[in-house]
Each structure stands twice: as C-alpha cells, then as structure tokens.
C-alpha atoms as a printed R data frame, in Angstrom:
    type eleno elety resid chain resno       x       y       z
1   ATOM     1    CA   UNK     A     1  15.109 -23.148  -0.243
2   ATOM     2    CA   UNK     A     2  12.053 -24.447  -2.108
3   ATOM     3    CA   UNK     A     3   9.957 -23.950   0.998
4   ATOM     4    CA   UNK     A     4  11.256 -20.446   1.577
5   ATOM     5    CA   UNK     A     5   8.826 -17.656   0.856
6   ATOM     6    CA   UNK     A     6  11.307 -15.187  -0.597
7   ATOM     7    CA   UNK     A     7  13.941 -15.767  -3.207
8   ATOM     8    CA   UNK     A     8  17.442 -14.458  -2.695
9   ATOM     9    CA   UNK     A     9  16.548 -11.574  -4.966
10  ATOM    10    CA   UNK     A    10  13.435 -10.729  -2.974
11  ATOM    11    CA   UNK     A    11  15.399 -10.910   0.270
12  ATOM    12    CA   UNK     A    12  18.101  -8.589  -1.037
13  ATOM    13    CA   UNK     A    13  15.392  -6.167  -2.109
14  ATOM    14    CA   UNK     A    14  13.846  -6.388   1.347
15  ATOM    15    CA   UNK     A    15  17.097  -5.454   3.035
16  ATOM    16    CA   UNK     A    16  18.016  -2.537   0.784
17  ATOM    17    CA   UNK     A    17  15.734   0.038   2.376
18  ATOM    18    CA   UNK     A    18  17.530   3.138   3.722
19  ATOM    19    CA   UNK     A    19  19.599   3.684   5.829
20  ATOM    20    CA   UNK     A    20  22.548   1.520   4.641
21  ATOM    21    CA   UNK     A    21  22.628  -2.151   5.692
22  ATOM    22    CA   UNK     A    22  24.551  -3.449   8.666
23  ATOM    23    CA   UNK     A    23  28.349  -3.690   8.364
24  ATOM    24    CA   UNK     A    24  29.454  -7.231   7.433
25  ATOM    25    CA   UNK     A    25  31.198  -7.655  10.805
26  ATOM    26    CA   UNK     A    26  27.927  -7.224  12.690
27  ATOM    27    CA   UNK     A    27  26.714 -10.765  13.379
28  ATOM    28    CA   UNK     A    28  23.426 -11.306  15.149
29  ATOM    29    CA   UNK     A    29  25.280 -12.431  18.278
30  ATOM    30    CA   UNK     A    30  27.325  -9.224  18.244
31  ATOM    31    CA   UNK     A    31  24.155  -7.172  17.888
32  ATOM    32    CA   UNK     A    32  22.606  -8.918  20.878
33  ATOM    33    CA   UNK     A    33  25.686  -8.206  22.984
34  ATOM    34    CA   UNK     A    34  25.651  -4.558  21.967
35  ATOM    35    CA   UNK     A    35  21.962  -4.334  22.817
36  ATOM    36    CA   UNK     A    36  22.648  -5.451  26.401
37  ATOM    37    CA   UNK     A    37  25.175  -2.622  26.713
38  ATOM    38    CA   UNK     A    38  23.059   0.093  25.105
39  ATOM    39    CA   UNK     A    39  19.360  -0.648  24.850
40  ATOM    40    CA   UNK     A    40  18.524   2.899  23.706
41  ATOM    41    CA   UNK     A    41  20.363   2.817  20.354
42  ATOM    42    CA   UNK     A    42  17.626   3.028  17.686
43  ATOM    43    CA   UNK     A    43  19.922   2.109  14.804
44  ATOM    44    CA   UNK     A    44  21.142  -0.957  16.696
45  ATOM    45    CA   UNK     A    45  17.560  -2.191  17.071
46  ATOM    46    CA   UNK     A    46  16.948  -1.453  13.395
47  ATOM    47    CA   UNK     A    47  19.935  -3.607  12.427
48  ATOM    48    CA   UNK     A    48  18.763  -6.381  14.731
49  ATOM    49    CA   UNK     A    49  15.256  -6.212  13.300
50  ATOM    50    CA   UNK     A    50  16.640  -6.486   9.768
51  ATOM    51    CA   UNK     A    51  18.713  -9.505  10.742
52  ATOM    52    CA   UNK     A    52  15.717 -11.313  12.233
53  ATOM    53    CA   UNK     A    53  13.567 -10.330   9.276
54  ATOM    54    CA   UNK     A    54  16.069 -12.018   6.974
55  ATOM    55    CA   UNK     A    55  16.020 -15.125   9.166
56  ATOM    56    CA   UNK     A    56  12.224 -15.100   9.157
57  ATOM    57    CA   UNK     A    57  12.144 -15.087   5.368
58  ATOM    58    CA   UNK     A    58  14.349 -18.179   5.300
59  ATOM    59    CA   UNK     A    59  12.944 -20.011   8.358
60  ATOM    60    CA   UNK     A    60  11.331 -23.464   8.055
61  ATOM    61    CA   UNK     A    61   8.343 -24.576  10.086
62  ATOM    62    CA   UNK     A    62   5.353 -22.405  10.942
63  ATOM    63    CA   UNK     A    63   6.185 -22.112  14.651
64  ATOM    64    CA   UNK     A    64   9.815 -21.157  14.019
65  ATOM    65    CA   UNK     A    65   8.880 -18.629  11.327
66  ATOM    66    CA   UNK     A    66   6.282 -17.021  13.546
67  ATOM    67    CA   UNK     A    67   8.725 -16.768  16.456
68  ATOM    68    CA   UNK     A    68  11.461 -15.192  14.342
69  ATOM    69    CA   UNK     A    69   9.076 -12.700  12.734
70  ATOM    70    CA   UNK     A    70   7.728 -11.822  16.183
71  ATOM    71    CA   UNK     A    71  11.281 -11.013  17.279
72  ATOM    72    CA   UNK     A    72  11.883  -8.942  14.143
73  ATOM    73    CA   UNK     A    73   8.657  -7.031  14.745
74  ATOM    74    CA   UNK     A    74   9.565  -6.316  18.357
75  ATOM    75    CA   UNK     A    75  13.042  -5.060  17.442
76  ATOM    76    CA   UNK     A    76  11.751  -2.851  14.627
77  ATOM    77    CA   UNK     A    77   8.952  -1.451  16.787
78  ATOM    78    CA   UNK     A    78  11.520  -0.594  19.449
79  ATOM    79    CA   UNK     A    79  13.762   1.091  16.882
80  ATOM    80    CA   UNK     A    80  10.857   3.194  15.644
81  ATOM    81    CA   UNK     A    81   9.872   4.221  19.168
82  ATOM    82    CA   UNK     A    82  13.443   5.180  20.108
83  ATOM    83    CA   UNK     A    83  14.018   7.132  16.885
84  ATOM    84    CA   UNK     A    84  11.095   9.486  17.450
85  ATOM    85    CA   UNK     A    85   7.850  10.303  15.641
86  ATOM    86    CA   UNK     A    86   7.163   9.507  12.011
87  ATOM    87    CA   UNK     A    87   9.141  11.743   9.694
88  ATOM    88    CA   UNK     A    88  11.786  12.838  12.170
89  ATOM    89    CA   UNK     A    89  14.563  10.366  11.299
90  ATOM    90    CA   UNK     A    90  15.578   7.987   8.526
91  ATOM    91    CA   UNK     A    91  16.253   5.255  11.094
92  ATOM    92    CA   UNK     A    92  12.751   5.492  12.556
93  ATOM    93    CA   UNK     A    93  11.019   5.653   9.205
94  ATOM    94    CA   UNK     A    94  13.048   2.723   7.864
95  ATOM    95    CA   UNK     A    95  12.125   0.692  10.943
96  ATOM    96    CA   UNK     A    96   8.458   1.460  10.344
97  ATOM    97    CA   UNK     A    97   8.672   0.436   6.697
98  ATOM    98    CA   UNK     A    98  10.486  -2.796   7.572
99  ATOM    99    CA   UNK     A    99   7.742  -3.577  10.083
100 ATOM   100    CA   UNK     A   100   5.414  -3.600   7.094
101 ATOM   101    CA   UNK     A   101   7.849  -6.057   5.503
102 ATOM   102    CA   UNK     A   102   7.544  -8.324   8.541
103 ATOM   103    CA   UNK     A   103   3.760  -8.315   8.327
104 ATOM   104    CA   UNK     A   104   3.910  -8.886   4.577
105 ATOM   105    CA   UNK     A   105   6.017 -11.980   5.256
106 ATOM   106    CA   UNK     A   106   3.325 -13.178   7.654
107 ATOM   107    CA   UNK     A   107   0.670 -12.642   5.011
108 ATOM   108    CA   UNK     A   108   2.541 -14.678   2.405
109 ATOM   109    CA   UNK     A   109   3.014 -17.497   4.900
110 ATOM   110    CA   UNK     A   110  -0.712 -17.297   5.553
111 ATOM   111    CA   UNK     A   111  -1.430 -17.566   1.844
112 ATOM   112    CA   UNK     A   112   0.728 -20.669   1.588
113 ATOM   113    CA   UNK     A   113  -1.191 -22.454   4.332
114 ATOM   114    CA   UNK     A   114  -4.693 -20.993   4.011
115 ATOM   115    CA   UNK     A   115  -4.949 -19.745   0.429
116 ATOM   116    CA   UNK     A   116  -4.840 -16.325  -1.199
117 ATOM   117    CA   UNK     A   117  -8.348 -15.486  -0.019
118 ATOM   118    CA   UNK     A   118  -7.150 -15.603   3.592
119 ATOM   119    CA   UNK     A   119  -7.629 -12.188   5.130
120 ATOM   120    CA   UNK     A   120  -5.855 -10.159   7.772
121 ATOM   121    CA   UNK     A   121  -7.391 -12.324  10.503
122 ATOM   122    CA   UNK     A   122  -5.127 -15.176   9.385
123 ATOM   123    CA   UNK     A   123  -1.940 -13.333  10.347
124 ATOM   124    CA   UNK     A   124  -3.213 -10.312  12.319
125 ATOM   125    CA   UNK     A   125  -4.623  -8.266  13.748
126 ATOM   126    CA   UNK     A   126  -2.312  -5.621  12.346
127 ATOM   127    CA   UNK     A   127  -0.846  -3.235  14.948
128 ATOM   128    CA   UNK     A   128  -2.705   0.042  15.286
129 ATOM   129    CA   UNK     A   129   0.583   1.943  15.055
130 ATOM   130    CA   UNK     A   130   1.765   0.292  11.813
131 ATOM   131    CA   UNK     A   131   2.769   3.160   9.522
132 ATOM   132    CA   UNK     A   132   4.803   4.039   6.463
133 ATOM   133    CA   UNK     A   133   6.096   7.520   5.529
134 ATOM   134    CA   UNK     A   134   3.473   9.659   3.771
135 ATOM   135    CA   UNK     A   135   5.375   9.497   0.467
136 ATOM   136    CA   UNK     A   136   4.886   5.703   0.428
137 ATOM   137    CA   UNK     A   137   1.321   6.083   1.648
138 ATOM   138    CA   UNK     A   138   0.677   8.249  -1.394
139 ATOM   139    CA   UNK     A   139   2.571   5.967  -3.782
140 ATOM   140    CA   UNK     A   140   0.598   2.942  -2.611
141 ATOM   141    CA   UNK     A   141  -2.721   4.717  -3.049
142 ATOM   142    CA   UNK     A   142  -1.771   5.942  -6.525
143 ATOM   143    CA   UNK     A   143  -0.697   2.453  -7.651
144 ATOM   144    CA   UNK     A   144  -3.810   0.758  -6.301
145 ATOM   145    CA   UNK     A   145  -6.111   3.359  -7.857
146 ATOM   146    CA   UNK     A   146  -4.438   2.858 -11.240
147 ATOM   147    CA   UNK     A   147  -5.354  -0.863 -11.435
148 ATOM   148    CA   UNK     A   148  -8.617  -2.166 -12.930
149 ATOM   149    CA   UNK     A   149 -11.141  -3.867 -10.654
150 ATOM   150    CA   UNK     A   150 -10.420  -7.441  -9.635
151 ATOM   151    CA   UNK     A   151  -6.828  -7.287 -10.823
152 ATOM   152    CA   UNK     A   152  -3.400  -8.448  -9.681
153 ATOM   153    CA   UNK     A   153  -0.725  -5.820  -9.038
154 ATOM   154    CA   UNK     A   154   2.834  -7.066  -9.622
155 ATOM   155    CA   UNK     A   155   5.462  -5.003  -7.813
156 ATOM   156    CA   UNK     A   156   9.183  -4.593  -8.464
157 ATOM   157    CA   UNK     A   157  10.909  -3.806  -5.198
158 ATOM   158    CA   UNK     A   158  10.736  -2.514  -1.669
159 ATOM   159    CA   UNK     A   159   9.116   0.894  -2.113
160 ATOM   160    CA   UNK     A   160   6.246  -0.033  -4.413
161 ATOM   161    CA   UNK     A   161   5.532  -3.331  -2.653
162 ATOM   162    CA   UNK     A   162   5.578  -1.969   0.902
163 ATOM   163    CA   UNK     A   163   3.471   0.986  -0.214
164 ATOM   164    CA   UNK     A   164   0.842  -1.047  -2.065
165 ATOM   165    CA   UNK     A   165   0.704  -3.850   0.534
166 ATOM   166    CA   UNK     A   166   0.292  -1.374   3.379
167 ATOM   167    CA   UNK     A   167  -2.515   0.538   1.695
168 ATOM   168    CA   UNK     A   168  -4.229  -2.699   0.644
169 ATOM   169    CA   UNK     A   169  -4.116  -4.563   3.962
170 ATOM   170    CA   UNK     A   170  -3.426  -2.021   6.712
171 ATOM   171    CA   UNK     A   171  -5.659   0.707   5.298
172 ATOM   172    CA   UNK     A   172  -8.202  -1.502   3.518
173 ATOM   173    CA   UNK     A   173  -7.949   0.234   0.139
174 ATOM   174    CA   UNK     A   174  -8.938  -1.778  -2.947
175 ATOM   175    CA   UNK     A   175  -9.811  -5.129  -1.316
176 ATOM   176    CA   UNK     A   176 -10.524  -6.470  -4.816
177 ATOM   177    CA   UNK     A   177  -6.813  -6.461  -5.707
178 ATOM   178    CA   UNK     A   178  -4.075  -9.023  -5.084
179 ATOM   179    CA   UNK     A   179  -0.622  -7.466  -4.491
180 ATOM   180    CA   UNK     A   180   2.381  -9.738  -5.168
181 ATOM   181    CA   UNK     A   181   6.097  -9.067  -5.841
182 ATOM   182    CA   UNK     A   182   6.979 -10.503  -9.245
183 ATOM   183    CA   UNK     A   183  10.309 -11.827  -7.903
184 ATOM   184    CA   UNK     A   184   8.560 -13.863  -5.199
185 ATOM   185    CA   UNK     A   185   6.040 -15.348  -7.643
186 ATOM   186    CA   UNK     A   186   8.830 -16.320 -10.026
187 ATOM   187    CA   UNK     A   187  11.216 -17.829  -7.491
188 ATOM   188    CA   UNK     A   188   9.224 -19.233  -4.575
189 ATOM   189    CA   UNK     A   189   7.833 -22.610  -5.630
190 ATOM   190    CA   UNK     A   190   5.477 -23.013  -2.656
191 ATOM   191    CA   UNK     A   191   3.933 -19.579  -3.028
192 ATOM   192    CA   UNK     A   192   3.652 -19.999  -6.800
193 ATOM   193    CA   UNK     A   193   1.942 -23.369  -6.456
194 ATOM   194    CA   UNK     A   194  -0.651 -21.909  -4.080
195 ATOM   195    CA   UNK     A   195  -1.295 -18.904  -6.339
196 ATOM   196    CA   UNK     A   196  -1.576 -21.093  -9.430
197 ATOM   197    CA   UNK     A   197  -4.023 -23.428  -7.692
198 ATOM   198    CA   UNK     A   198  -6.170 -20.740  -6.083
199 ATOM   199    CA   UNK     A   199  -6.350 -18.636  -9.237
200 ATOM   200    CA   UNK     A   200  -7.046 -21.785 -11.304
201 ATOM   201    CA   UNK     A   201  -4.246 -21.156 -13.779
202 ATOM   202    CA   UNK     A   202  -3.840 -24.810 -14.772
203 ATOM   203    CA   UNK     A   203  -0.713 -26.526 -16.051
204 ATOM   204    CA   UNK     A   204   0.477 -23.472 -17.919
205 ATOM   205    CA   UNK     A   205   0.768 -21.752 -14.563
206 ATOM   206    CA   UNK     A   206   4.189 -23.285 -13.927
207 ATOM   207    CA   UNK     A   207   7.647 -21.827 -14.418
208 ATOM   208    CA   UNK     A   208   9.095 -19.640 -17.186
209 ATOM   209    CA   UNK     A   209   6.320 -17.102 -16.615
210 ATOM   210    CA   UNK     A   210   3.752 -19.405 -18.230
211 ATOM   211    CA   UNK     A   211   1.500 -18.524 -15.310
212 ATOM   212    CA   UNK     A   212   1.582 -14.849 -16.321
213 ATOM   213    CA   UNK     A   213   0.122 -15.416 -19.777
214 ATOM   214    CA   UNK     A   214  -2.564 -17.633 -18.251
215 ATOM   215    CA   UNK     A   215  -3.285 -15.069 -15.518
216 ATOM   216    CA   UNK     A   216  -3.734 -12.332 -18.124
217 ATOM   217    CA   UNK     A   217  -6.359 -14.489 -19.834
218 ATOM   218    CA   UNK     A   218  -8.402 -14.664 -16.638
219 ATOM   219    CA   UNK     A   219  -8.128 -11.301 -14.907
220 ATOM   220    CA   UNK     A   220  -6.551  -7.849 -15.237
221 ATOM   221    CA   UNK     A   221  -2.848  -7.704 -14.445
222 ATOM   222    CA   UNK     A   222  -1.104  -4.454 -13.495
223 ATOM   223    CA   UNK     A   223   2.674  -4.067 -13.536
224 ATOM   224    CA   UNK     A   224   4.107  -1.269 -11.423
225 ATOM   225    CA   UNK     A   225   6.252   1.299 -13.201
226 ATOM   226    CA   UNK     A   226   8.887   0.670 -10.571
227 ATOM   227    CA   UNK     A   227   9.981  -1.756 -13.326
228 ATOM   228    CA   UNK     A   228  11.874  -0.355 -16.288
229 ATOM   229    CA   UNK     A   229   9.487  -2.250 -18.562
230 ATOM   230    CA   UNK     A   230   6.795  -4.927 -18.251
231 ATOM   231    CA   UNK     A   231   7.862  -8.594 -18.251
232 ATOM   232    CA   UNK     A   232   8.768 -10.107 -21.600
233 ATOM   233    CA   UNK     A   233   6.993 -13.426 -22.136
234 ATOM   234    CA   UNK     A   234   6.432 -16.020 -24.847
235 ATOM   235    CA   UNK     A   235   3.884 -15.720 -26.295
236 ATOM   236    CA   UNK     A   236   4.178 -11.984 -25.896
237 ATOM   237    CA   UNK     A   237   1.630 -10.170 -23.799
238 ATOM   238    CA   UNK     A   238   0.178  -6.970 -25.172
239 ATOM   239    CA   UNK     A   239   0.661  -4.442 -22.388
240 ATOM   240    CA   UNK     A   240  -1.290  -1.187 -22.421
241 ATOM   241    CA   UNK     A   241   0.069   1.971 -20.835
242 ATOM   242    CA   UNK     A   242  -1.936   3.559 -18.051
243 ATOM   243    CA   UNK     A   243  -0.835   6.159 -15.520
244 ATOM   244    CA   UNK     A   244   1.704   4.479 -13.158
245 ATOM   245    CA   UNK     A   245   1.141   0.930 -14.479
246 ATOM   246    CA   UNK     A   246   1.112  -1.304 -17.518
247 ATOM   247    CA   UNK     A   247  -2.105  -3.306 -17.837
248 ATOM   248    CA   UNK     A   248  -3.137  -6.441 -19.702
249 ATOM   249    CA   UNK     A   249  -6.092  -8.803 -19.498
250 ATOM   250    CA   UNK     A   250  -9.864  -8.376 -19.270
251 ATOM   251    CA   UNK     A   251 -10.926  -5.043 -17.838
252 ATOM   252    CA   UNK     A   252 -14.718  -5.340 -17.881
253 ATOM   253    CA   UNK     A   253 -16.445  -2.107 -16.918
254 ATOM   254    CA   UNK     A   254 -13.600  -0.827 -14.775
255 ATOM   255    CA   UNK     A   255 -13.289   2.941 -15.343
256 ATOM   256    CA   UNK     A   256  -9.911   4.474 -16.045
257 ATOM   257    CA   UNK     A   257  -8.637   6.995 -13.526
258 ATOM   258    CA   UNK     A   258  -7.741  10.193 -15.420
259 ATOM   259    CA   UNK     A   259  -4.191  11.518 -14.912
260 ATOM   260    CA   UNK     A   260  -5.457  14.672 -13.208
261 ATOM   261    CA   UNK     A   261  -6.890  12.601 -10.342
262 ATOM   262    CA   UNK     A   262  -3.516  11.372  -9.069
263 ATOM   263    CA   UNK     A   263  -1.875  13.248  -6.209
264 ATOM   264    CA   UNK     A   264   1.776  14.048  -5.479
265 ATOM   265    CA   UNK     A   265   1.640  16.315  -2.444
266 ATOM   266    CA   UNK     A   266   3.490  13.945  -0.108
267 ATOM   267    CA   UNK     A   267   6.231  13.562  -2.703
268 ATOM   268    CA   UNK     A   268   6.801  17.332  -2.665
269 ATOM   269    CA   UNK     A   269   7.100  17.323   1.126
270 ATOM   270    CA   UNK     A   270   9.435  14.294   1.044
271 ATOM   271    CA   UNK     A   271  11.705  15.888  -1.559
272 ATOM   272    CA   UNK     A   272  11.947  19.102   0.467
273 ATOM   273    CA   UNK     A   273  12.783  17.083   3.593
274 ATOM   274    CA   UNK     A   274  15.377  14.863   1.821
275 ATOM   275    CA   UNK     A   275  13.344  11.811   2.800
276 ATOM   276    CA   UNK     A   276  15.282   8.721   1.569
277 ATOM   277    CA   UNK     A   277  12.001   7.148   0.426
278 ATOM   278    CA   UNK     A   278  11.367  10.051  -1.963
279 ATOM   279    CA   UNK     A   279  13.935   8.754  -4.454
280 ATOM   280    CA   UNK     A   280  12.269   5.416  -5.326
281 ATOM   281    CA   UNK     A   281   8.878   7.122  -5.495
282 ATOM   282    CA   UNK     A   282  10.339   9.763  -7.806
283 ATOM   283    CA   UNK     A   283  11.699   7.034 -10.087
284 ATOM   284    CA   UNK     A   284   8.231   5.475 -10.433
285 ATOM   285    CA   UNK     A   285   6.588   8.818 -11.132
286 ATOM   286    CA   UNK     A   286   9.314   9.877 -13.569
287 ATOM   287    CA   UNK     A   287   8.787   6.728 -15.634
288 ATOM   288    CA   UNK     A   288   5.026   7.263 -15.474
289 ATOM   289    CA   UNK     A   289   5.385  10.843 -16.731
290 ATOM   290    CA   UNK     A   290   7.423   9.627 -19.710
291 ATOM   291    CA   UNK     A   291   4.738   7.138 -20.726
292 ATOM   292    CA   UNK     A   292   1.766   9.356 -19.795
293 ATOM   293    CA   UNK     A   293   2.737  13.019 -20.381
294 ATOM   294    CA   UNK     A   294  -0.701  14.157 -19.147
295 ATOM   295    CA   UNK     A   295   0.561  13.420 -15.611
296 ATOM   296    CA   UNK     A   296   2.732  16.523 -15.864
297 ATOM   297    CA   UNK     A   297  -0.331  18.696 -15.262
298 ATOM   298    CA   UNK     A   298  -1.175  17.324 -11.788
299 ATOM   299    CA   UNK     A   299   2.560  17.116 -11.041
300 ATOM   300    CA   UNK     A   300   2.778  20.836 -11.755
301 ATOM   301    CA   UNK     A   301  -0.168  21.429  -9.436
302 ATOM   302    CA   UNK     A   302   1.760  19.766  -6.614
303 ATOM   303    CA   UNK     A   303   5.029  21.490  -7.629
304 ATOM   304    CA   UNK     A   304   6.925  18.338  -8.543
305 ATOM   305    CA   UNK     A   305   6.936  18.741 -12.355
306 ATOM   306    CA   UNK     A   306  10.299  20.537 -12.142
307 ATOM   307    CA   UNK     A   307  11.781  17.356 -10.671
308 ATOM   308    CA   UNK     A   308  10.639  15.333 -13.711
309 ATOM   309    CA   UNK     A   309  12.898  15.777 -16.759
310 ATOM   310    CA   UNK     A   310  10.021  14.845 -19.084
311 ATOM   311    CA   UNK     A   311   7.812  17.582 -17.660
312 ATOM   312    CA   UNK     A   312  10.534  20.230 -17.968
313 ATOM   313    CA   UNK     A   313  10.721  19.952 -21.756
C-alpha cells in the first residue's frame, strides 16, 4: 500500500461521485459478462470504468497501472458516449467526471516518477473531449482564481479536486498553482516524499502534517472550503479567510480577487436542472458565504442567494 498513489480515504472519495456506486454483488467478472450481453448499457460501462479506476489507483508497476487506467478511460468514455451529450444524464456526466479522475491518477503517477514540475506531456496528451459539467467548470475556476500566485491548493474531495484539476490541466488556467488532495498528501508515502523533495521542505516535511507548516513558510497555501475548516496543526498555522478558500503563507504582490468578481451562473442552471453535482458545489459556496458575507451580492446577481441560508438573513 505504501507504493499506492491514493489512500483508502482518497479512493472512497473517488468512487462516491453520483450516481450511486455499484451493488456489492457486481464483481468485475460479472460486469464483463454483462457487457458481452448488452454493450449499449451506459450505466454498465460506468460501473466497469469505476471498477477499473479503483484497480488503477491500487495497481503496482508503471506498465500495469497504465494498462488498467487505459481500460478505465475506455469504459468511461464509452459510458459517456452512450449516455448522450453533456448535461443530459447523470450517468453520462458522472462518467465524464470520473474520466478526469483517471487522468488525475495518471498525473500523480507522473509526478512520482518525473517530479511535480512534469507537465501534461508526461501523461497526455489529454483527450480533446475531456469535459466536466459546467457547475464543476465554474467551481474549479472560482477556486483557482481565489488562490494567490505561486500557491498550492489543497482540496477535500471529489467535486473540488476534479473541478480544480480539470481547469488547471485540461483548460490551462493558473499554471502557477499546484493542486493536490490533502488526503493523498497525508496518506501516500511515495507521493509525499516526491512533493517534499521537489518543494524542498526538508526533514520537517514528513508525517503528522509537519510538511504543511514548512510549506506555508515557503509559499502560499490555499485550503478549499469544501473542508469544514482548515487543517489543525502543531504549531498552529494562522489561516486567513478569503472568498472560497483559507490562505496562509507568503503572498507577495498577489492581488486579492474581490467577492463581486466570482460567478455562479452555472450553479443556478445546475440547481434548476437537479444536477447531482450542484449539491457539493452548493456546500462549498454556502460555507464561503458564511465566512465572506460580501459574496451574497454576486450570488444575488446570479439568483442563487436564496439557496444560501446566510444570504437569506
């Protein structure tokens, strides 16, 4: 497990995207058999893609990992194609988001072998049709814009990580930022060792979040408000509230993005359409509105303030 990229917690997070996970009785062999009988079942291919994605996260050996992730990508791409265009079904949109998860797994593997400065060329090129629902597109852009220049964005779960990773690597937004799930940094020894070495965090960059205090000394660190609160460390880190993130560390001349400059139009559309990805985005924005009440003004502009208890007061 020490050579695995994702911890058990990170893997569970990865597999919790809507719709619900596969029934326990559905083994990978059973899914393969069902696929030979009905190759047009989008949800079946989604379940198969999830299963291979889980295997890819746990696989050992670069060749084996690459092969398993290739299979996951193919199954998820097929599920998305069978389910129809973006935004027309939860199955299709979930398959598209999990495809981003497969490419994120490739990127982490690339970091382990080639360093955190390795670009898309190390694991790409990314597919031209790689997409996430607009509500995650918007969430990723908002999170990346909230972080100071040259920072590290620590994410909490599936929605904020997929969104930020996609906008950073597939869309090329904010190439100065490093996007990493906090759970993976804490639990994956190989990934942590590479990050500690490449970011020159020294001996204090080991376990028990010692690396976080050292990282904050060297560069800005943003924590997504998908977390209930920023990490508690010893010695304590002084986190500052900004729209959508908590920030600590040197900021230099990085300008702050005013609350009025954030957008929530895709969230409004997703809420009206009962998009399953609207709920995790709403949770992030609701927490942000509680810590930064000035966000209620742009939320009102995009007609989502009524969905935020803080903004209704």
